[in-house]
Coordinates of C-alpha atoms in Angstrom, one line a residue:
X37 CA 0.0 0.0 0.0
X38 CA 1.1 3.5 -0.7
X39 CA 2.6 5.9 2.0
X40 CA -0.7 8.3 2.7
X41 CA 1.2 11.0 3.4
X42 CA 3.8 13.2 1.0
X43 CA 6.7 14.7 3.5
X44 CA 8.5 17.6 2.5
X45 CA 11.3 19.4 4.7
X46 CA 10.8 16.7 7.1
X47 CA 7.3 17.2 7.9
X48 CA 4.2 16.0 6.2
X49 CA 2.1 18.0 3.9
X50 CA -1.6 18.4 5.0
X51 CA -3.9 16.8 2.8
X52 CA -1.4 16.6 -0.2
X53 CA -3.3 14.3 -2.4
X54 CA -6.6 16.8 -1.9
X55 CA -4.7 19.4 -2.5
X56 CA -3.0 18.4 -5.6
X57 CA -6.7 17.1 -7.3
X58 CA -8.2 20.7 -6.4
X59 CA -5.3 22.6 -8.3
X60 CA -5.6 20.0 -11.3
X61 CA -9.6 20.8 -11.2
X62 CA -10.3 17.5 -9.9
X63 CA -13.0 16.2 -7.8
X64 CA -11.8 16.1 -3.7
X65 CA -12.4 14.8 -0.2
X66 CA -14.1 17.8 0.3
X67 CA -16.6 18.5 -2.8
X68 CA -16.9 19.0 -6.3
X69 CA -14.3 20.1 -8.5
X70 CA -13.5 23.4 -7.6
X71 CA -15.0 26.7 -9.5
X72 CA -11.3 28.5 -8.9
X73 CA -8.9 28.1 -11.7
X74 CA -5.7 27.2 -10.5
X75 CA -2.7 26.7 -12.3
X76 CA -2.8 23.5 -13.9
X77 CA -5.0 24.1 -16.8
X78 CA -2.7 27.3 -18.2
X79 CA 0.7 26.0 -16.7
X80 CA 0.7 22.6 -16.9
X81 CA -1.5 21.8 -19.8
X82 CA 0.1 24.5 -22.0
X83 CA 2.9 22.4 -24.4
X84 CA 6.1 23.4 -24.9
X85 CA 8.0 23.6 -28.4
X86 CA 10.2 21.1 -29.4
X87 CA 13.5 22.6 -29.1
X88 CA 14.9 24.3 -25.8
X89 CA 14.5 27.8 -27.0
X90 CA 11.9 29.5 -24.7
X91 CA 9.2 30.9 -26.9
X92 CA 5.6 32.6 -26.1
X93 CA 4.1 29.2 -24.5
X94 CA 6.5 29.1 -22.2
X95 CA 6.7 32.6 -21.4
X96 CA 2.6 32.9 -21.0
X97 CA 2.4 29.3 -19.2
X98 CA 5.0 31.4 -16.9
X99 CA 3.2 34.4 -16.7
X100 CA 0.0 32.4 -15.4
X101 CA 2.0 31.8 -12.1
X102 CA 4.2 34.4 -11.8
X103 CA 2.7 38.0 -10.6
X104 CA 3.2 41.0 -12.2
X105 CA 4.5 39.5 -15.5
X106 CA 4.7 41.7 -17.9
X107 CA 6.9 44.3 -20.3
X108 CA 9.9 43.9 -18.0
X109 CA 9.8 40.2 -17.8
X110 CA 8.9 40.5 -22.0
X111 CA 12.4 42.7 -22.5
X112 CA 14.4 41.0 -20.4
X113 CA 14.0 37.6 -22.4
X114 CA 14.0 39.1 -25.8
X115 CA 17.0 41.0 -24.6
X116 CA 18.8 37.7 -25.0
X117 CA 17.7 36.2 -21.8
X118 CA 16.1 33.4 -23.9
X119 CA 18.7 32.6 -26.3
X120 CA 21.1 32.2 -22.4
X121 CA 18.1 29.5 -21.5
X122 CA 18.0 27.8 -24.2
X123 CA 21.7 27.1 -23.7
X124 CA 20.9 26.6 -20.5
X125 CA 18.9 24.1 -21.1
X126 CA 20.9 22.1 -23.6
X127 CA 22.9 20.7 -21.0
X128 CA 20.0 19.3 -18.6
X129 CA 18.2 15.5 -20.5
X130 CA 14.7 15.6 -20.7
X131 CA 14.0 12.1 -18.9
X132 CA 15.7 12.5 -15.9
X133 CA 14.1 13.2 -12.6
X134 CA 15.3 15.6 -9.9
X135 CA 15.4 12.5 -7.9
X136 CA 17.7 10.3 -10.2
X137 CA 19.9 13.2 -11.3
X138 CA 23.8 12.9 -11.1
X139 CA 26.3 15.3 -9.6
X140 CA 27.2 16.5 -12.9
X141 CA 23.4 17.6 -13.8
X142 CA 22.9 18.7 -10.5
X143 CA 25.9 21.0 -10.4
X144 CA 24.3 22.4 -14.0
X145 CA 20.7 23.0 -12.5
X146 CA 21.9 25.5 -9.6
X147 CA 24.1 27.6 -12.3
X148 CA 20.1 28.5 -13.4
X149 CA 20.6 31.7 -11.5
X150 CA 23.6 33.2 -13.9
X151 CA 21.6 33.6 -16.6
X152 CA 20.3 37.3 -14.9
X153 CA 22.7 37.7 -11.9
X154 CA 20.5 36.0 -9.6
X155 CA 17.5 38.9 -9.7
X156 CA 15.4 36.7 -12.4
X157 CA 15.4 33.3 -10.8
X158 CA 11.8 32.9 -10.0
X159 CA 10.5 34.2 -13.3
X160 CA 13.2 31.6 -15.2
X161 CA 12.4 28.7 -13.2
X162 CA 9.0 29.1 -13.7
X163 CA 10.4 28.9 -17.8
X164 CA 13.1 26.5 -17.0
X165 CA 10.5 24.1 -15.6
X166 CA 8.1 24.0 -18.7
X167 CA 10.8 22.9 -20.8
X168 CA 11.9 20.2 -18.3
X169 CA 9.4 19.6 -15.8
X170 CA 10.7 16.9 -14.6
X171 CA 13.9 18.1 -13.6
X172 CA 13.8 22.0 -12.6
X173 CA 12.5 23.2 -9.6
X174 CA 9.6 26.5 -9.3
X175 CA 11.5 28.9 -7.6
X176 CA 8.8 30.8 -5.5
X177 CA 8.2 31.8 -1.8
X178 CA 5.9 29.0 -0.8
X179 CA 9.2 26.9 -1.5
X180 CA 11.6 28.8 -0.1
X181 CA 9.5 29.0 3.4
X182 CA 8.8 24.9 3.5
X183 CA 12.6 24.1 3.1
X184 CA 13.8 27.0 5.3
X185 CA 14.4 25.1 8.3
X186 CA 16.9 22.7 6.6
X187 CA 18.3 24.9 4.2
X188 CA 18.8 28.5 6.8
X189 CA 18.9 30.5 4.0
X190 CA 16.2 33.3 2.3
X191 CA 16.1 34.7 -1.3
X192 CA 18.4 33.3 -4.1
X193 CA 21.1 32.2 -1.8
X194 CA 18.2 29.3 -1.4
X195 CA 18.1 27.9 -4.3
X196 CA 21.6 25.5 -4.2
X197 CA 20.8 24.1 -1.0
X198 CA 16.6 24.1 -2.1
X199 CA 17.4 21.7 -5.5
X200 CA 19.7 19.7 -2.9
X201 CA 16.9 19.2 -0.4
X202 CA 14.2 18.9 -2.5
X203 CA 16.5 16.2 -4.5
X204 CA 16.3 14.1 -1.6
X205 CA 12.9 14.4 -1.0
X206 CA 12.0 12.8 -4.2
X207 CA 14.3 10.3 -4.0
X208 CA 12.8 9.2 -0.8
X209 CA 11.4 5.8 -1.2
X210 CA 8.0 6.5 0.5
X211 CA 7.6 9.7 -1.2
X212 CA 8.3 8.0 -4.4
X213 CA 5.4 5.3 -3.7
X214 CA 3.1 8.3 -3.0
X215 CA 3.8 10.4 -5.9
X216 CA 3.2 7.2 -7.8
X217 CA 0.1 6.5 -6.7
X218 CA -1.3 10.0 -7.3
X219 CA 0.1 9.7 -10.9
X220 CA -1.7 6.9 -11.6
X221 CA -4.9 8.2 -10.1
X222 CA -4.7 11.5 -12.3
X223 CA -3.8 9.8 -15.3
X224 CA -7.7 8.3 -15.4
X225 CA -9.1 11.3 -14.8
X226 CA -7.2 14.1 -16.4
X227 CA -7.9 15.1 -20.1
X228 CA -4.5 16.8 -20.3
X229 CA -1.0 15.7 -18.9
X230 CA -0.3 14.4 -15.8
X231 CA 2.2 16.8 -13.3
X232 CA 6.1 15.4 -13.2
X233 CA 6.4 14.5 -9.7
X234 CA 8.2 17.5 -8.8
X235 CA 5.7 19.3 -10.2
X236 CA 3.2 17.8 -7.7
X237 CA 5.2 18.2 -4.7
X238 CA 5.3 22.0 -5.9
X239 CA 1.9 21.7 -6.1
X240 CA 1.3 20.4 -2.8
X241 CA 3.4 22.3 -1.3
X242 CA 1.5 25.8 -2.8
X243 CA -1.4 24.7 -2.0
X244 CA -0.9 24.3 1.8
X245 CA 1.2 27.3 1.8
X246 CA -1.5 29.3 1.0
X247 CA -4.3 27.7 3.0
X248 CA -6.4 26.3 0.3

């Protein structure tokens, strides 16, 4: 049987499976689907292109989680910031998990932050992630706060010790079962793509940070 609980940070996350079918617009413990859009249907459901250059499905599945996107954010990747993921992103496979990644790809994924000095990394993981959702993490504060108390540190200076952390997590065999079994539940119900599972754990995670 499957572990009932998804722990994060070293504590459980409250009603993680609930949580995760109410932000994919699914049916709950606690009523009907929910009349709220969350995020799944313009984030996760939103295909990338085929190559690794960010185009505008990336950027507007970004912008539908990311507040305050706008003409800066537009600038700042037509000002090259794009063409910096894209090579970026040549370096990191496409069917490796966070969980099963070597030192080599791990030591890539927390360079993310170069590509604008370390003052775009929420807005470019949010990116980063649609192209490889299965190995970047969503840089945002509901994150940051869960995985405080093992990592010690705010802001960007997070975001080593957060991929690290949140590594091991995944990896974790229980977790693993868990994640598993909410996969396999939302691929029969879900018209659209099923979440990576470090997409669900940011899900989770979100969603109990917020006090949905």
């Amino acid at each position: 049987m499957a572990n009932p609980n998804l722990v994060c940070a070293g504590r459980p996350v409250a009603s993680a499976r609930d949580q995760i079918r109410r932000y994919c617009g699914l049916p709950w413990s606690g009523g009907e689907a929910d009349s709220v859009t969350w995020g799944y249907e313009l984030f996760d459901s939103t295909p990338t292109g085929p190559d690794d250059l960010p185009g505008p499905p990336d950027l507007l599945a970004a912008a539908s989680l990311h507040p305050g996107f706008g003409r800066t954010e537009m600038t700042f990747f037509n000002g090259g910031a794009a063409v910096a993921c894209q090579q970026w992103l040549s370096h990191l496979p496409r069917d490796v998990d966070l969980a099963d990644a070597d030192k080599e790809i791990l030591d890539h994924l927390i360079r993310l932050p170069e590509i604008g000095d370390g003052e775009w990394l929420s807005v470019l993981s949010k990116v980063a992630h649609h192209k490889r959702p299965r190995l970047v993490p969503l840089f945002d504060r509901a994150i940051v706060d869960r995985y405080r108390p093992m990592t010690g540190l705010r802001g960007i200076a997070a975001w080593p010790a957060l991929a690290r952390a949140m590594q091991a997590d995944l990896a974790n065999d229980e977790n693993r079962g868990f994640l598993a079994d909410v996969r396999d539940e939302l691929a029969q119900e879900l018209s659209g793509p099923v979440p990576s599972d470090l997409r669900l754990v940011d899900i989770a995670v979100w969603m109990d940070g917020r006090g949905a």
